[in-house]
Short mmCIF file of C-alpha atoms in Angstrom, two decimals:
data_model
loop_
_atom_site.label_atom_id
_atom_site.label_comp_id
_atom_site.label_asym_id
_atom_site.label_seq_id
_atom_site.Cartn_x
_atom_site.Cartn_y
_atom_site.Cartn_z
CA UNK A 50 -67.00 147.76 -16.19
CA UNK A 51 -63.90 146.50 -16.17
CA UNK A 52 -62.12 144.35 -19.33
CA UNK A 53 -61.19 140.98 -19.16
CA UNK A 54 -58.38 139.75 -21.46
CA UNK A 55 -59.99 136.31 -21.64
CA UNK A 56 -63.56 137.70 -22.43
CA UNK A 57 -64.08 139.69 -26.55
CA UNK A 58 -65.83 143.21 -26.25
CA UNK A 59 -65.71 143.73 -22.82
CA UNK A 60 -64.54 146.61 -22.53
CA UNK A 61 -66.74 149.08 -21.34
CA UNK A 62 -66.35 151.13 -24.46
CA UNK A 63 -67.26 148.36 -26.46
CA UNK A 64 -70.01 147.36 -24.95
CA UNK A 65 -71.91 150.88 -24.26
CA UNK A 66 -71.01 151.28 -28.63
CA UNK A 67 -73.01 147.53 -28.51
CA UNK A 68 -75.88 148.44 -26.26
CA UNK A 69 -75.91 152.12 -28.74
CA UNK A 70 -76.17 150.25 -31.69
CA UNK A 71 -79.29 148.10 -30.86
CA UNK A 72 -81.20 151.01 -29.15
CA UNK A 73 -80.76 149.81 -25.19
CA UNK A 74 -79.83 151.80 -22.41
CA UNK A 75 -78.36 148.96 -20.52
CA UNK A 76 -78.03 145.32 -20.12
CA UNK A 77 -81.66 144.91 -18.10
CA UNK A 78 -83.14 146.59 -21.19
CA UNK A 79 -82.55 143.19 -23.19
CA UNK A 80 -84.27 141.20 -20.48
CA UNK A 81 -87.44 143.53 -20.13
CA UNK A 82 -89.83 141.16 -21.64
CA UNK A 83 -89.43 139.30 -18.37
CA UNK A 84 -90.91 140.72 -15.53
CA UNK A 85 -89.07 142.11 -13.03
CA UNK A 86 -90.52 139.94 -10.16
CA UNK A 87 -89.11 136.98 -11.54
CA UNK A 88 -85.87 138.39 -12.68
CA UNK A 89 -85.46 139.83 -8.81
CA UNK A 90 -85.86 136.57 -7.72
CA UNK A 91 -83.71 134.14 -9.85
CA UNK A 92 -80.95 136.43 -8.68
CA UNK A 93 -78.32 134.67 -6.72
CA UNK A 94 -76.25 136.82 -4.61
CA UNK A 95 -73.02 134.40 -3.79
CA UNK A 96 -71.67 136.91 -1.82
CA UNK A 97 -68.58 136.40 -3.26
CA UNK A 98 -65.89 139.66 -3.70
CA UNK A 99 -65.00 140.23 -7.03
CA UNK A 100 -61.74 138.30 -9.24
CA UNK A 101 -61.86 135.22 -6.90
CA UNK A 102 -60.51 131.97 -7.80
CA UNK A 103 -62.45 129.21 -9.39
CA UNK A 104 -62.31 127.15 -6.51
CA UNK A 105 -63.60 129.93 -4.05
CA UNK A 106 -66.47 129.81 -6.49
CA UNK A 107 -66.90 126.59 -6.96
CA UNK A 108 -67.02 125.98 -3.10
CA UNK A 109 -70.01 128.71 -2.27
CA UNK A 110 -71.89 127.17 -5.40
CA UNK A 111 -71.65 124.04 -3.95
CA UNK A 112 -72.71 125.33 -0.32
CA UNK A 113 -75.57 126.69 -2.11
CA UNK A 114 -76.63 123.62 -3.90
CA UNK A 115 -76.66 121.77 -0.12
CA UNK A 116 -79.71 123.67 0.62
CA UNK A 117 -81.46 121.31 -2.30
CA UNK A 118 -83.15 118.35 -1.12
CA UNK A 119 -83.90 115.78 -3.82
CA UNK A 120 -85.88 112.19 -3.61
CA UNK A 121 -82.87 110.66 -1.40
CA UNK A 122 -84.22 112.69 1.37
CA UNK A 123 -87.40 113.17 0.59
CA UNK A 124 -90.14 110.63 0.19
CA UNK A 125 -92.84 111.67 -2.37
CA UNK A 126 -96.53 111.27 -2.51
CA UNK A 127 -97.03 113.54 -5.72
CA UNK A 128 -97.28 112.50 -9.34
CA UNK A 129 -99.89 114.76 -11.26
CA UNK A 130 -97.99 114.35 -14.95
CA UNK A 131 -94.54 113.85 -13.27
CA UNK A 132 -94.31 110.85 -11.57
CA UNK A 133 -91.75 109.25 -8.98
CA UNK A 134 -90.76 105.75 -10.97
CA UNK A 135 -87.65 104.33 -10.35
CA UNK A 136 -84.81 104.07 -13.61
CA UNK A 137 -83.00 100.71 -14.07
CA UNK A 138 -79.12 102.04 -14.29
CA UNK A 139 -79.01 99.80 -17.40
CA UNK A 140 -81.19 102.34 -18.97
CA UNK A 141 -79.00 105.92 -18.19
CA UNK A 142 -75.65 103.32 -19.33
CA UNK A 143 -77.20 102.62 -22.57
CA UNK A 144 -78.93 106.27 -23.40
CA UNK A 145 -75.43 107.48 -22.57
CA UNK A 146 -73.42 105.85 -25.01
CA UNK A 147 -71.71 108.33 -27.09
CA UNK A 148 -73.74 107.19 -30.47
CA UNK A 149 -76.94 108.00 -29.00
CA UNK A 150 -76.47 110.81 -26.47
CA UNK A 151 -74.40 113.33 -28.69
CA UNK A 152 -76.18 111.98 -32.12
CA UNK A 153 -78.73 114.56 -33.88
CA UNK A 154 -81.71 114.16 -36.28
CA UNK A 155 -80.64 111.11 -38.21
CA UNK A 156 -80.90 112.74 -41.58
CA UNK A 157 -78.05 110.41 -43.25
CA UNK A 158 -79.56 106.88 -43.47
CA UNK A 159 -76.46 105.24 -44.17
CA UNK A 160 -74.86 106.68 -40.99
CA UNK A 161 -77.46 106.42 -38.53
CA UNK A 162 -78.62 102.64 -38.76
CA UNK A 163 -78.25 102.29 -34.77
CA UNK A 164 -79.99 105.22 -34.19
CA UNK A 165 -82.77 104.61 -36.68
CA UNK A 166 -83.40 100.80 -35.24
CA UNK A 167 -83.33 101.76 -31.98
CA UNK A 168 -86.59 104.80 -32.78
CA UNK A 169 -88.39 101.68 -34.89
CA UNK A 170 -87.73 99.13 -31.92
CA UNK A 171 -89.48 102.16 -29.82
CA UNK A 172 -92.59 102.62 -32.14
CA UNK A 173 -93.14 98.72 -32.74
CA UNK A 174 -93.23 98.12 -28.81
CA UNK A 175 -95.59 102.12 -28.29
CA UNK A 176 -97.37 99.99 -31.04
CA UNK A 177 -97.78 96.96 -28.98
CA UNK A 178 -98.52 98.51 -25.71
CA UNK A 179 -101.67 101.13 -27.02
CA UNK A 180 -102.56 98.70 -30.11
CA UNK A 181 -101.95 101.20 -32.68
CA UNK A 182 -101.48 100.37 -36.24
CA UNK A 183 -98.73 103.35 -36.13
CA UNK A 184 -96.42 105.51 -33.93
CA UNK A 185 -94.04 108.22 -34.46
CA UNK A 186 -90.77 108.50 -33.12
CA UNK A 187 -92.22 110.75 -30.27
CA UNK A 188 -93.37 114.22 -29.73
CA UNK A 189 -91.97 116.71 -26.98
CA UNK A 190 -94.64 115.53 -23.94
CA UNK A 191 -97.56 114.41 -23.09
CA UNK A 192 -99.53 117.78 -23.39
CA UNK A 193 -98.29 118.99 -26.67
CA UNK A 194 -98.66 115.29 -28.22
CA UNK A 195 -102.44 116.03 -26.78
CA UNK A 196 -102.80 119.54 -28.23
CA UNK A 197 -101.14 117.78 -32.04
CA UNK A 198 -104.31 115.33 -31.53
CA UNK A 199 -106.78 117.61 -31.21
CA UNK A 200 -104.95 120.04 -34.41
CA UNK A 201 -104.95 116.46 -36.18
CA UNK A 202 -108.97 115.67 -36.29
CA UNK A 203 -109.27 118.90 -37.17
CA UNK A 204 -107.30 118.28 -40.19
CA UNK A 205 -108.88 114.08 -41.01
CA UNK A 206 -112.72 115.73 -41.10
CA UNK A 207 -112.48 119.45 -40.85
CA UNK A 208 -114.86 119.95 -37.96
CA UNK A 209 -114.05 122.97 -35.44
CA UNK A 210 -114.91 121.55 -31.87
CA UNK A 211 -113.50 119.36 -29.69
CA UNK A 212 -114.54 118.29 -26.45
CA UNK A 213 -113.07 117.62 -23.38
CA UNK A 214 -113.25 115.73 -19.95
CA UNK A 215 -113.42 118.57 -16.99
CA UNK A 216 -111.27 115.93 -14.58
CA UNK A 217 -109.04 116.20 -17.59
CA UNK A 218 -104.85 117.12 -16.61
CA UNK A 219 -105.33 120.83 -16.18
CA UNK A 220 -101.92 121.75 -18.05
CA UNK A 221 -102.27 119.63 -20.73
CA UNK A 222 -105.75 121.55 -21.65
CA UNK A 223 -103.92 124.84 -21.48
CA UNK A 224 -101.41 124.00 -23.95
CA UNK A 225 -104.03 122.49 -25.75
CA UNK A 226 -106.36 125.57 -25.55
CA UNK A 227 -102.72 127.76 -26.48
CA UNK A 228 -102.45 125.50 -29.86
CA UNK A 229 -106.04 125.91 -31.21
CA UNK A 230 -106.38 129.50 -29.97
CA UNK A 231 -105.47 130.91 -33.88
CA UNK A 232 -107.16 127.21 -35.21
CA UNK A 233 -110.38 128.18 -35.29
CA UNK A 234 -111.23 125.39 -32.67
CA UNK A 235 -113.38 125.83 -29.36
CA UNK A 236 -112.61 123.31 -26.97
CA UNK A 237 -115.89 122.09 -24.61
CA UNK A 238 -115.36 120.56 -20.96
CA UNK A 239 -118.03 117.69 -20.53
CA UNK A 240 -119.34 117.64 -17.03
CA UNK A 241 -118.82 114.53 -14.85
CA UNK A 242 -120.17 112.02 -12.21
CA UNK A 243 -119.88 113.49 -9.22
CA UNK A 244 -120.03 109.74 -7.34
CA UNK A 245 -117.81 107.98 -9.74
CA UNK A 246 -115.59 111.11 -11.52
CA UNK A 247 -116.88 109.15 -14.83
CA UNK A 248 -117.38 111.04 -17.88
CA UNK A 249 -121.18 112.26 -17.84
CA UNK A 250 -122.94 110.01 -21.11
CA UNK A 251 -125.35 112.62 -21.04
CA UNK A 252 -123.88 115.73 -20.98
CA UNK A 253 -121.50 114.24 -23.65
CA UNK A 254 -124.45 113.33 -25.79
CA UNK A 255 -125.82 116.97 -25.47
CA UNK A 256 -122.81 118.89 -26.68
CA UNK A 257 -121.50 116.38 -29.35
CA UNK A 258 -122.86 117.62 -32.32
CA UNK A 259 -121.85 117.27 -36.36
CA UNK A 260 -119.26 119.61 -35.90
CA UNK A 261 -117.34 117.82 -33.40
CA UNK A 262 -114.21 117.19 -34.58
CA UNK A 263 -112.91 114.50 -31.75
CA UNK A 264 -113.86 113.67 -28.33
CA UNK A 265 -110.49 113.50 -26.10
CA UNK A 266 -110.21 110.83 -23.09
CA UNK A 267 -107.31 110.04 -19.85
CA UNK A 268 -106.96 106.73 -19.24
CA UNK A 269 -106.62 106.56 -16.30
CA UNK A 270 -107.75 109.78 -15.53
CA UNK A 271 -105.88 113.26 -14.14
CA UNK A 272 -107.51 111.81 -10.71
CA UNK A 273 -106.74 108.67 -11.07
CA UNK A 274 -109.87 106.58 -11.76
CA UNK A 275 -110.01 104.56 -14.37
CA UNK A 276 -113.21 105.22 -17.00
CA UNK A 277 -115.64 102.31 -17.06
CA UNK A 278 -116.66 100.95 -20.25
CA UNK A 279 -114.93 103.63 -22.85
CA UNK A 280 -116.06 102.22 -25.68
CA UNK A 281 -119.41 103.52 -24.82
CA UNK A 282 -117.96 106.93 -25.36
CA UNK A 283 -116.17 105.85 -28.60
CA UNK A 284 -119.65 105.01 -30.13
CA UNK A 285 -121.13 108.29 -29.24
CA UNK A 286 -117.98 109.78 -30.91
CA UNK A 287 -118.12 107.84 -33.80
CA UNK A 288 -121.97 108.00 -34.19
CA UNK A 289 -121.11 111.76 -35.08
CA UNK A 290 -118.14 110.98 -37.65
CA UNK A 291 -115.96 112.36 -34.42
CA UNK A 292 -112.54 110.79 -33.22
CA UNK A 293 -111.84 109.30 -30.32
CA UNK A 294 -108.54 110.67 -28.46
CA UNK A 295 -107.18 108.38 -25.73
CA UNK A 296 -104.19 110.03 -23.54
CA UNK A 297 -102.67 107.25 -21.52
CA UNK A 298 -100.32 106.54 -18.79
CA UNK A 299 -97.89 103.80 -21.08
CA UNK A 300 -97.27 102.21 -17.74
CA UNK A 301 -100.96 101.34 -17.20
CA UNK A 302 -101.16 99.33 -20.26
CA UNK A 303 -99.48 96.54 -18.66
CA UNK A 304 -102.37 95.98 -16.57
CA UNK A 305 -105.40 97.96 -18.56
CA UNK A 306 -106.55 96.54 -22.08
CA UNK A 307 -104.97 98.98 -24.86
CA UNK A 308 -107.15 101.48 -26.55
CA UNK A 309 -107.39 100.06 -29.62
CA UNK A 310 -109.77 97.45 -27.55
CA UNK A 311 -112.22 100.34 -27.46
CA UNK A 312 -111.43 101.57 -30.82
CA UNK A 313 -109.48 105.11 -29.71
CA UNK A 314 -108.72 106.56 -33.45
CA UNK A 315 -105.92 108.71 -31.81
CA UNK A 316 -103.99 107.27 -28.50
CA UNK A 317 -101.47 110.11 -26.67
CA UNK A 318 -99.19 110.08 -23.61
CA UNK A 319 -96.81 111.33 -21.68
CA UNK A 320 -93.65 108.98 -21.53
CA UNK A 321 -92.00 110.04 -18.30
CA UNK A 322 -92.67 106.87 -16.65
CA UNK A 323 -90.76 104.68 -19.63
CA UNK A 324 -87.40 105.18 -17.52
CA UNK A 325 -87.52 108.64 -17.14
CA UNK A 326 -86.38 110.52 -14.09
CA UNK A 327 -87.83 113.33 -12.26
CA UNK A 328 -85.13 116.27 -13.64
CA UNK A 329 -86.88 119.62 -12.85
CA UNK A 330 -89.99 118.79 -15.03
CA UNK A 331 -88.06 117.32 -18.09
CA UNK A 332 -87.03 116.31 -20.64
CA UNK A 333 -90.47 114.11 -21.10
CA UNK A 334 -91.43 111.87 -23.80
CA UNK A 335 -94.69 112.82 -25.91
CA UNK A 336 -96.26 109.30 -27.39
CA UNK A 337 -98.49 109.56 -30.19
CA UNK A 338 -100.40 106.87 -32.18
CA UNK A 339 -103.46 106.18 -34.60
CA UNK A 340 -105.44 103.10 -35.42
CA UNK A 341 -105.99 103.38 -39.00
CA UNK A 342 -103.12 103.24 -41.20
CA UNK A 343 -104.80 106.08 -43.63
CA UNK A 344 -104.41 108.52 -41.17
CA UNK A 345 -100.97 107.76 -40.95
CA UNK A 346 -100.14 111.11 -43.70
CA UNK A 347 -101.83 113.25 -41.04
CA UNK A 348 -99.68 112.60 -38.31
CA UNK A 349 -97.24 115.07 -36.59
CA UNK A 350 -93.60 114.13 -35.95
CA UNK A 351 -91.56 111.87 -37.87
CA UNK A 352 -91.80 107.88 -38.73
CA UNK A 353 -89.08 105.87 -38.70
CA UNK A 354 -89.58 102.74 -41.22
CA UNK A 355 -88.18 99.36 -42.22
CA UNK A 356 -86.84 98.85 -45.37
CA UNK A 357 -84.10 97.11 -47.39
CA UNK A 358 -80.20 98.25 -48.98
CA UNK A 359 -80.44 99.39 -52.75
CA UNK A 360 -78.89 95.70 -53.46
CA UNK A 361 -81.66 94.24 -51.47
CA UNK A 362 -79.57 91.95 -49.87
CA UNK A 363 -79.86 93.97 -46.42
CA UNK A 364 -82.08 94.98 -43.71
CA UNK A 365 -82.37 98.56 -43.31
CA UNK A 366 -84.05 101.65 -41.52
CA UNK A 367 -84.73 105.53 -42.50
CA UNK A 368 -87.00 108.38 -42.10
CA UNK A 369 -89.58 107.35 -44.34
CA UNK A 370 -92.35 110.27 -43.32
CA UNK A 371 -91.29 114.09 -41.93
CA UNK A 372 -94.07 116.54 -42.87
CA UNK A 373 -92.67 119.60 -41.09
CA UNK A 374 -92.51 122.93 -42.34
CA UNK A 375 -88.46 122.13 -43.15
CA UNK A 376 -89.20 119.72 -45.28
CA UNK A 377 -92.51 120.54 -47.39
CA UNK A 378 -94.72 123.61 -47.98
CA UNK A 379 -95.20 125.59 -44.92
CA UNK A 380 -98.95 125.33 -45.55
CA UNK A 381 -98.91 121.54 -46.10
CA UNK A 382 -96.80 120.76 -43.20
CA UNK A 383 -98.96 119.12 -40.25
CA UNK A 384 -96.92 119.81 -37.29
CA UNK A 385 -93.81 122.22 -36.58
CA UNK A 386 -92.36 119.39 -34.22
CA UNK A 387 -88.63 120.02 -34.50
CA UNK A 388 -86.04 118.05 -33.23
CA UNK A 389 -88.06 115.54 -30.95
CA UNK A 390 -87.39 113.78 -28.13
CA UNK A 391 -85.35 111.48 -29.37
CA UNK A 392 -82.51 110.43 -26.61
CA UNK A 393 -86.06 109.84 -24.58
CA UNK A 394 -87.65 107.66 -26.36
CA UNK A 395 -84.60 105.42 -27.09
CA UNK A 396 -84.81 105.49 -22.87
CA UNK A 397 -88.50 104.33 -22.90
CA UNK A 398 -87.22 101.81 -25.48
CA UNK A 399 -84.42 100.02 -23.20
CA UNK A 400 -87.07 100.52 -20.34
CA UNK A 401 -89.67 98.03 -22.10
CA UNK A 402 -87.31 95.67 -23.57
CA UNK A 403 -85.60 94.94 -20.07
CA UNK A 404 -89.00 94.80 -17.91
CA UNK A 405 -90.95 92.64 -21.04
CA UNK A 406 -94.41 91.79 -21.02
CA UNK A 407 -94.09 90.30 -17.56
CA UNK A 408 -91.83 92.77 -15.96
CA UNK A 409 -94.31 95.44 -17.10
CA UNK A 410 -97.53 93.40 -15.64
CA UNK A 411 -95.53 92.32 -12.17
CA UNK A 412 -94.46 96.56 -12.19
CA UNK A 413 -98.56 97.51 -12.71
CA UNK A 414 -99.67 95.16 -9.93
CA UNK A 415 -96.88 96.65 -7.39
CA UNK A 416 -98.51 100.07 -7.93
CA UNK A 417 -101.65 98.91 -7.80
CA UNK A 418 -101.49 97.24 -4.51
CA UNK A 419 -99.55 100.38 -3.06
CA UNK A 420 -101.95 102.72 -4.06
CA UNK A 421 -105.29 101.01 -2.62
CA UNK A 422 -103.10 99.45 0.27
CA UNK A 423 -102.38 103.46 0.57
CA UNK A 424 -105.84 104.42 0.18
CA UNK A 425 -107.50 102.03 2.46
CA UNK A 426 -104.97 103.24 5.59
CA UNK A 427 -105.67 106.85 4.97
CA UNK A 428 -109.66 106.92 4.63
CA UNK A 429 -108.94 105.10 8.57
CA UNK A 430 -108.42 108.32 9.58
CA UNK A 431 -111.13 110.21 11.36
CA UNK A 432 -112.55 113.11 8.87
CA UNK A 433 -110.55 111.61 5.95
CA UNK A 434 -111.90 110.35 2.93
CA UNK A 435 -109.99 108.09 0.56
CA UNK A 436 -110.40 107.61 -2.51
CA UNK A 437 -113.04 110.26 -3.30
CA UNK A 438 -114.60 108.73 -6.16
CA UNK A 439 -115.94 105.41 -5.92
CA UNK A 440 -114.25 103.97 -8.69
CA UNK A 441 -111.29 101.63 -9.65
CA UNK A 442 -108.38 103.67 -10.01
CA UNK A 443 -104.48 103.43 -10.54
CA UNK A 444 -101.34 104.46 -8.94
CA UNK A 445 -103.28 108.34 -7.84
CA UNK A 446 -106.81 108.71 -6.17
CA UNK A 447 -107.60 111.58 -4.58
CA UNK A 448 -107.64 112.40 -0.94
CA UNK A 449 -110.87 114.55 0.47
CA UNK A 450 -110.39 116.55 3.56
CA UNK A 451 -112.98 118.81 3.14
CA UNK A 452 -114.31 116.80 6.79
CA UNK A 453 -111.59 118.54 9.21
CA UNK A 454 -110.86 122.57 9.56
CA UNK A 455 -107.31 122.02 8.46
CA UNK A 456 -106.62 122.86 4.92
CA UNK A 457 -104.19 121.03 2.50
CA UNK A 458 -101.35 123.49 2.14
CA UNK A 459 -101.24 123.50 6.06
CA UNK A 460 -101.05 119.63 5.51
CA UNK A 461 -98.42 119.81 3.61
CA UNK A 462 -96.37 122.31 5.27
CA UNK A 463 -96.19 120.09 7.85
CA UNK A 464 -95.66 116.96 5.95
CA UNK A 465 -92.64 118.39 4.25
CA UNK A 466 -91.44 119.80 8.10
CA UNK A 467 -91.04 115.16 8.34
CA UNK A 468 -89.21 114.89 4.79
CA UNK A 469 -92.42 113.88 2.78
CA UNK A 470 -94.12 115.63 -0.55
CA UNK A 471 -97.79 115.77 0.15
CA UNK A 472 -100.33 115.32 -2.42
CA UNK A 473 -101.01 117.78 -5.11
CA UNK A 474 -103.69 120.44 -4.13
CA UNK A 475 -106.60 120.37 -6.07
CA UNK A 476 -108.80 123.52 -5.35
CA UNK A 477 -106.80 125.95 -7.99
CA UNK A 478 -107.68 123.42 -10.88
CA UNK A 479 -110.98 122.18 -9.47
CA UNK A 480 -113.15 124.76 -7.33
CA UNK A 481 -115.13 122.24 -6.39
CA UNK A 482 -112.78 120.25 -4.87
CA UNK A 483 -111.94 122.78 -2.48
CA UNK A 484 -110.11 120.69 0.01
CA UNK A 485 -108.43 118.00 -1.15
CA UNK A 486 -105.20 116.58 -2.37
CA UNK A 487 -104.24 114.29 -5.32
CA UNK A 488 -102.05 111.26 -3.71
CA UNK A 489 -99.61 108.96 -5.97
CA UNK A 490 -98.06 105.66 -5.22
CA UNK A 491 -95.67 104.06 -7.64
CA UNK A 492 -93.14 100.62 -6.84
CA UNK A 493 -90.68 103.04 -5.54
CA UNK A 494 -92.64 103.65 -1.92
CA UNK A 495 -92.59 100.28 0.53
CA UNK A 496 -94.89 99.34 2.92
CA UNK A 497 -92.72 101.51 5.90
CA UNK A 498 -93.00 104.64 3.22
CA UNK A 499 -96.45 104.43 3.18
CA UNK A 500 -97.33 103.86 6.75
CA UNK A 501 -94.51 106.69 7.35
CA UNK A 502 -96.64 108.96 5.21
CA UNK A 503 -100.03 107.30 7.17
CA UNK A 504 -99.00 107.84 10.03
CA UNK A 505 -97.43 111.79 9.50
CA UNK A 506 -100.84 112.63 8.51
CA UNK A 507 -102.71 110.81 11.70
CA UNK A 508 -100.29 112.89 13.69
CA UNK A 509 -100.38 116.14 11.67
CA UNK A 510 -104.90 116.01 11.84
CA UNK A 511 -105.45 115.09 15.72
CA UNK A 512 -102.54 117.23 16.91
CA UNK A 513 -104.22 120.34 15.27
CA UNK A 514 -107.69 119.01 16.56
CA UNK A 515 -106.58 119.11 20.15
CA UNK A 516 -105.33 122.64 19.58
#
C-alpha cells in the first residue's frame, strides 16, 4: 500500500499496526458481517489505472452512470408502497431553503420558530386530511409508523395480539413482525374474500378475542381495493376493548371519507405521495395519528404545539411532547424514533397547502379515472383479467394472468425491452396469486401512456401465442 501525503495513516505501516490493534487480518475482515455475495457484487471495477486525474475519474463515473435509466425514459406501471406522483418544483425550492434543509432537531425554541410552524402547519393539515384529534411531526415511513401502532395498543390496554389483513403490504408486516418479535406480541393474518379481496367478517370474528390488542386495516388496500363499510370492522374491534389501526394512502383522502368517519383509534401512512419523489426507495414520510386526545401521552415521535412568548404578547411554537429514550427513562420512553423525517414532512406540508382542498380532490379523480380507464382496456385482452377483485379500488388493482401460459416476469422482461415498468409480481407475497401482477396509475401517465402500456402487452400475449 502505498502513502498518500493528502490521506492520515496511510501508510502501510500504520495501517497493518491499526488492523493489529483491533484483532483483523485485513481490511475485508471489518466488512465480514456482510456476505460476500453482496459485497462481490456492489464492486465497481472502473477500470481505471492507478493515480489518475480527477477528471479521468470523473468522466468513467459518469459513463457509468449513462447505463441508469430513470422515469424520463421509462414509463412506470408500479407503485406497491413507492409510488410514481409527480413533485410541484415549488415544493423541492421551498424544502431547499437553507433554514430548512441544513436545520436539525429544533431543540432551541427561540431559534427555530420557522421550523417549528412549518411541523405544526404539517400536523394541523395530517389532522384534517385522516380526522385525527392529533399528529406527530412524522415517523421514518409508512411501515415503521405501522409497526409503532401496533407497539402502541399494546401499551393503551396491555393485550398481546394483534391481527392483521393477509392482502395487507407484505413489507410493512415484516417490519412489523421484526418490532414485536422481543414484545411479547403474536401478530394473526385474517383470511379474506376471495371475490371481493374484503376483509373476511367471519374469520375476523373467530380470532378476535379479549386479548386482542388492535385490529390493523389499509385503506385502500396493498391491492388496491378499497374496504366496504369499515366501520363494521371497527365495531367488532371495539366490541372486544381492541383498537382500530387504519394505514392510509394520504392522497386517497381527498376522495375517500377520513377514518375518523369510521372511528379508526390509530390512523398510519406512508407519506411518499405528499411531494415526494421516487429516490432509490427514500427518504419516505411515516404519518401517524390518534382520535382520542388521551392517548395522545402514548404516542411515538414528537409533537410540535402552539403556544404563546413568556410576555404573552406573542404567538409561538415548541416541542411540547418527546418521550424518547433521550429525553426520559429508558423504560418509560414509548418509541426510540430519533431524528424523524423532518425535511419530509415540511415537503408533504408545501404539497397540501399549494394543491388545497380542491387541488387534492381534482388530483384523486385524475387517478381514479386513469386507473379504471387502465383497467377496463387491459381486461379487453383475450386471457386477461382486470381488476381481479370485484371491488372499487384506487390508483392499483391487480392484473390476473393466470388465463395465458406466459408468466409475469416474462411479461415484464419484455415490457421493460419497450421502456415500460410492468406491474409488481405478486406470487412471492401471495401463493395464491400465482400469476399475476399489481398495476398502478397515478396523474403522471396520459391517455397515450396508458394505451402505450395497453397496447405493449396486446403485442407481448398474442405474439407469444402464435409461437
Amino acid at each position: 500500500m502505498e502513502s498518500h501525503p493528502w490521506i492520515p495513516n496511510s501508510s502501510q505501516k500504520i495501517f497493518d499496526e491499526m488492523l493489529s490493534e483491533i484483532g483483523a487480518n485485513d481490511v475485508e475482515d471489518l466488512f465480514s458481517d456482510i456476505p460476500r455475495e453482496i459485497r462481490e457484487k456492489a464492486k465497481i471495477d472502473l477500470e481505471i489505472e492507478q493515480s489518475v486525474s480527477e477528471y479521468l475519474v470523473w468522466r468513467k463515473v459518469k459513463q457509468i452512470l449513462k447505463r441508469n435509466k430513470s422515469l424520463l425514459e421509462l414509463k412506470c406501471f408500479r407503485g406497491a408502497g413507492c409510488w410514481p406522483h409527480y413533485v410541484p418544483a415549488v415544493v423541492k425550492e421551498i424544502v431547499r431553503r437553507s433554514e430548512f434543509y441544513t436545520s436539525y432537531t429544533p431543540y432551541q425554541a427561540e431559534i427555530s420558530q420557522g421550523m417549528l410552524q412549518a411541523l405544526f402547519e404539517y400536523q394541523s393539515m395530517i389532522a384534517d386530511l385522516t380526522g385525527m384529534e392529533v399528529v406527530n411531526a412524522s415517523l421514518y415511513d409508512g411501515s415503521t409508523a405501522l409497526a409503532e401502532a401496533i407497539l402502541m395498543a399494546k401499551r393503551v390496554n396491555g393485550r398481546s395480539k394483534v391481527l392483521v389483513p393477509r392482502t395487507m403490504n407484505p413489507q410493512y408486516l415484516e417490519v412489523a413482525k421484526t418490532y414485536t418479535k422481543y414484545q411479547g406480541i403474536k401478530i394473526v393474518e385474517v383470511d379474506y374474500c376471495k371475490e371481493t379481496g374484503y376483509m373476511n367478517r367471519d374469520d375476523l370474528q373467530n380470532k378476535i378475542d379479549d386479548d386482542t390488542a388492535a385490529v390493523c386495516l389499509e385503506v385502500p388496500s396493498f391491492l388496491g381495493f378499497i374496504e366496504e363499510k369499515p366501520d363494521e370492522i371497527a365495531e367488532i374491534a371495539h366490541s372486544k376493548g381492541a383498537l382500530l389501526v387504519v394505514s392510509v394512502d394520504p392522497i386517497s383522502l381527498g376522495i375517500l371519507k377520513p377514518p375518523a368517519d369510521y372511528d379508526a383509534d390509530i390512523v398510519v401512512g406512508e407519506g411518499q405521495p405528499l411531494g415526494l419523489g421516487l429516490n432509490y426507495g427514500g427518504p419516505l414520510l411515516g404519518i401517524f395519528g390518534v382520535r382520542d386526545l388521551k392517548l395522545a401521552r402514548k404516542m411515538p415521535g414528537r409533537l410540535i404545539g402552539m403556544t404563546t412568548t413568556l410576555d404573552g404578547s406573542q404567538r409561538g411554537f415548541c416541542m411540547v411532547w418527546q418521550t424518547r429514550e433521550q429525553h426520559i427513562r429508558r423504560e418509560r420512553a414509548t418509541s426510540n424514533i430519533c431524528t424523524n423525517e423532518t425535511l419530509c414532512a415540511i415537503a408533504a406540508a408545501v404539497y397540501l397547502s399549494l394543491l388545497g382542498p380542491k387541488g387534492l380532490r381534482k388530483l384523486c379523480e385524475i387517478i381514479l379515472y386513469n386507473s379504471h380507464y387502465l383497467a377496463k382496456q387491459l381486461n379487453s385482452i383475450e386471457g386477461v383479467v382486470a381488476p381481479l377483485f370485484k371491488s372499487a379500488f384506487f390508483k392499483e388493482f391487480v392484473v390476473d394472468f393466470s388465463k395465458i401460459s406466459i408468466s409475469v416476469e416474462h411479461i415484464n422482461r419484455e415490457l421493460l425491452k419497450r421502456n415500460i415498468i410492468g406491474g409488481l409480481e405478486l406470487s412471492k407475497y401471495f401463493p395464491q396469486l400465482e400469476n399475476a401482477a399489481l398495476f398502478c396509475t397515478t396523474e403522471i401517465h396520459t391517455k397515450e401512456d396508458l394505451d402505450c402500456l395497453v397496447e405493449a402487452l396486446r403485442e407481448i400475449i398474442s405474439g407469444e401465442n402464435n409461437v
